[in-house]
């Protein structure tokens, strides 16, 4: 059983993908659609999806006529190239919309936002969604924290401040706590955490205690999920 836990923690994104069978962020495709609407993604818009994964959001963008390209450390989607948020292989001022769903919490935020601003044209839009945490979240195994986008998570105020420092003006911000709870419920329906971890002994009990603490933080709203649309250099 310890081997099963080790395997799950060694590839948390693969494990989560198997469990959810869909986009690996709260709200799924519908949330992506709403975010693209708010970012004015219209036919012909040049969109860069950073951390595109399997390409679900790329497909959504292309269905509305956008010229969409993906960036990912392990590119698997059509028209996706290797790269990461801190060193985008894209020319200055060549992007209308940069999409980053549950990605920026996993990287060096100031560097990533600087890169985003560099590649956008004047008035380009940053469309991001990510986990936010008020206070300290319960300690989790590093791999599990990464899979849940809690590795490097930050508060709403810190995220807004980082955007301003990078030259972005926030146009809109929306809370998606209900979507996060719904995603939590989907995972809980598919995995019997208590039963599985109970078979592992002391190590499993430690992980279960951390999960229970995370559940309490989710219910209290201390861990939530937001989406933000911001304009580069104060453009509109």
XYZ file of N, CA and C in Angstrom, residues 116-208:
279
model
N 4.926 37.551 -19.108
C 3.598 37.736 -19.695
C 3.454 39.136 -20.270
N 3.891 40.135 -19.527
C 3.788 41.513 -19.998
C 4.664 41.737 -21.228
N 5.826 41.114 -21.229
C 6.754 41.284 -22.364
C 6.138 40.816 -23.674
N 5.457 39.669 -23.656
C 4.984 39.079 -24.914
C 3.661 39.679 -25.385
N 2.989 40.461 -24.529
C 1.702 41.027 -24.914
C 1.854 42.331 -25.679
N 0.895 42.554 -26.578
C 0.852 43.854 -27.242
C 0.225 44.877 -26.300
N 0.245 46.149 -26.676
C -0.367 47.185 -25.841
C -1.852 46.877 -25.661
N -2.285 46.834 -24.428
C -3.679 46.507 -24.160
C -3.970 45.028 -24.178
N -2.939 44.190 -24.310
C -3.135 42.744 -24.249
C -3.722 42.343 -22.904
N -4.405 41.203 -22.882
C -5.099 40.779 -21.672
C -4.470 39.517 -21.091
N -4.300 39.537 -19.787
C -3.896 38.355 -19.038
C -5.148 37.755 -18.418
N -5.424 36.497 -18.732
C -6.580 35.791 -18.175
C -6.047 34.642 -17.324
N -6.162 34.779 -16.025
C -5.592 33.760 -15.149
C -6.627 33.275 -14.147
N -6.433 32.059 -13.697
C -7.220 31.529 -12.585
C -6.276 30.725 -11.711
N -6.478 30.826 -10.402
C -5.549 30.149 -9.504
C -6.125 30.030 -8.102
N -5.492 29.153 -7.338
C -5.831 28.969 -5.931
C -5.305 30.158 -5.130
N -6.101 30.612 -4.173
C -5.655 31.646 -3.240
C -5.853 31.120 -1.824
N -4.969 31.525 -0.938
C -4.994 31.046 0.445
C -4.883 32.236 1.383
N -5.788 32.307 2.339
C -5.713 33.320 3.389
C -5.133 32.646 4.628
N -3.962 33.078 5.057
C -3.306 32.437 6.187
C -2.526 31.215 5.743
N -2.243 30.325 6.690
C -1.449 29.131 6.408
C -2.368 27.957 6.096
N -2.019 27.188 5.061
C -2.784 25.975 4.798
C -2.116 24.807 5.516
N -2.859 23.740 5.806
C -2.283 22.600 6.515
C -1.109 22.012 5.738
N -0.079 21.527 6.442
C 1.068 20.936 5.750
C 0.673 19.661 5.019
N 1.033 19.593 3.761
C 0.755 18.427 2.929
C 2.066 17.928 2.341
N 2.130 16.651 1.935
C 3.306 16.194 1.189
C 3.543 17.106 -0.009
N 4.801 17.389 -0.311
C 5.129 18.359 -1.355
C 4.420 18.066 -2.666
N 4.418 16.810 -3.081
C 3.794 16.456 -4.359
C 2.291 16.690 -4.330
N 1.667 16.395 -3.203
C 0.227 16.613 -3.089
C -0.092 18.104 -3.111
N 0.717 18.902 -2.401
C 0.514 20.350 -2.414
C 0.652 20.900 -3.826
N 1.612 20.363 -4.592
C 1.797 20.806 -5.975
C 0.585 20.464 -6.821
N 0.075 19.232 -6.679
C -1.073 18.803 -7.482
C -2.310 19.635 -7.190
N -2.435 20.114 -5.953
C -3.592 20.909 -5.555
C -3.355 22.406 -5.727
N -2.247 22.773 -6.377
C -1.891 24.177 -6.611
C -1.735 24.952 -5.311
N -1.323 24.257 -4.254
C -1.084 24.909 -2.972
C 0.390 25.181 -2.742
N 1.225 24.747 -3.676
C 2.653 25.003 -3.590
C 2.917 26.416 -4.120
N 3.132 27.344 -3.206
C 3.344 28.729 -3.628
C 2.064 29.535 -3.708
N 0.948 28.968 -3.205
C -0.317 29.706 -3.244
C -0.205 30.988 -2.423
N -1.022 31.973 -2.776
C -0.925 33.286 -2.135
C -2.324 33.880 -1.958
N -2.406 34.945 -1.200
C -3.692 35.590 -0.948
C -4.120 36.425 -2.153
N -5.399 36.801 -2.166
C -5.902 37.675 -3.225
C -5.120 38.985 -3.263
N -4.894 39.567 -2.087
C -4.209 40.859 -2.043
C -2.786 40.756 -2.586
N -2.079 39.692 -2.252
C -0.710 39.522 -2.748
C -0.704 39.312 -4.255
N -1.705 38.592 -4.758
C -1.783 38.366 -6.195
C -2.052 39.676 -6.930
N -2.971 40.470 -6.410
C -3.265 41.766 -7.037
C -2.051 42.684 -6.986
N -1.337 42.668 -5.872
C -0.144 43.510 -5.743
C 0.931 43.084 -6.736
N 1.099 41.778 -6.913
C 2.094 41.282 -7.866
C 1.737 41.690 -9.289
N 0.453 41.669 -9.614
C 0.013 42.096 -10.943
C 0.322 43.574 -11.162
N 0.029 44.393 -10.172
C 0.298 45.830 -10.298
C 1.790 46.098 -10.463
N 2.612 45.391 -9.695
C 4.061 45.583 -9.783
C 4.599 45.189 -11.157
N 3.922 44.242 -11.813
C 4.361 43.789 -13.130
C 3.784 44.636 -14.260
N 3.016 45.675 -13.933
C 2.491 46.562 -14.958
C 1.123 46.190 -15.484
N 0.348 45.429 -14.696
C -1.000 45.042 -15.113
C -2.050 45.824 -14.334
N -3.143 46.125 -15.011
C -4.302 46.740 -14.362
C -5.435 45.729 -14.343
N -5.912 45.383 -13.151
C -6.979 44.390 -13.019
C -8.287 44.957 -13.559
N -8.889 44.228 -14.499
C -10.177 44.628 -15.070
C -11.340 43.978 -14.343
N -11.175 42.716 -13.950
C -12.240 42.022 -13.227
C -11.639 40.864 -12.444
N -12.278 40.560 -11.319
C -11.875 39.424 -10.500
C -13.138 38.727 -10.014
N -13.163 37.410 -10.125
C -14.328 36.633 -9.699
C -13.879 35.491 -8.797
N -14.710 35.198 -7.804
C -14.439 34.096 -6.885
C -15.144 32.829 -7.377
N -14.441 31.710 -7.268
C -14.991 30.431 -7.730
C -14.911 29.385 -6.624
N -15.235 29.813 -5.403
C -15.165 28.891 -4.272
C -16.114 27.717 -4.461
N -17.302 27.972 -4.998
C -18.259 26.886 -5.222
C -17.715 25.869 -6.222
N -17.026 26.347 -7.261
C -16.425 25.426 -8.231
C -15.344 24.573 -7.569
N -14.582 25.184 -6.663
C -13.537 24.437 -5.964
C -14.147 23.365 -5.071
N -15.227 23.699 -4.367
C -15.900 22.712 -3.526
C -16.492 21.585 -4.368
N -17.033 21.923 -5.534
C -17.590 20.897 -6.416
C -16.502 19.954 -6.914
N -15.329 20.503 -7.219
C -14.204 19.670 -7.640
C -13.772 18.759 -6.494
N -13.728 19.311 -5.277
C -13.405 18.518 -4.097
C -14.380 17.351 -3.943
N -15.667 17.642 -4.142
C -16.685 16.605 -3.998
C -16.517 15.510 -5.046
N -16.161 15.886 -6.271
C -15.940 14.887 -7.324
C -14.796 13.955 -6.959
N -13.719 14.521 -6.421
C -12.585 13.691 -6.006
C -13.001 12.769 -4.866
N -13.730 13.304 -3.883
C -14.145 12.499 -2.734
C -15.086 11.371 -3.129
N -15.895 11.597 -4.170
C -16.795 10.547 -4.639
C -16.039 9.368 -5.241
N -14.846 9.643 -5.751
C -14.085 8.621 -6.465
C -12.990 7.967 -5.625
N -12.598 8.617 -4.536
C -11.500 8.089 -3.725
C -11.936 7.986 -2.268
N -11.772 6.808 -1.679
C -12.024 6.599 -0.257
C -10.717 6.859 0.487
N -10.444 8.155 0.737
C -9.188 8.519 1.393
C -9.007 7.796 2.719
N -10.045 7.860 3.542
C -9.917 7.315 4.894
C -9.624 5.827 4.861
N -10.330 5.103 3.980
C -10.107 3.666 3.886
C -8.723 3.322 3.370
N -8.307 4.007 2.300
C -7.001 3.713 1.703
C -5.855 4.088 2.633
N -5.916 5.295 3.187
C -4.822 5.750 4.038
C -4.781 4.995 5.354
N -5.940 4.504 5.795
C -5.971 3.722 7.022
C -5.201 2.422 6.909
N -5.027 1.927 5.687
C -4.290 0.680 5.468
C -2.781 0.883 5.481
N -2.339 2.135 5.471
C -0.905 2.422 5.345
C -0.240 2.633 6.707
N -1.050 2.778 7.749
C -0.466 2.932 9.072
C -0.185 4.376 9.429
N 0.902 4.595 10.179
C 1.210 5.916 10.718
C 1.363 6.956 9.615
N 2.030 6.592 8.535
C 2.218 7.541 7.437
C 0.874 7.951 6.847
N -0.002 6.991 6.662
C -1.320 7.289 6.132
C -2.127 8.177 7.056
N -1.995 7.958 8.365
C -2.723 8.789 9.324
C -2.237 10.231 9.284
N -0.925 10.430 9.088
C -0.397 11.793 8.981
C -0.974 12.507 7.762
N -1.026 11.794 6.635
C -1.588 12.391 5.423
C -3.073 12.687 5.618
N -3.792 11.758 6.269
C -5.220 11.955 6.492
C -5.473 13.168 7.382
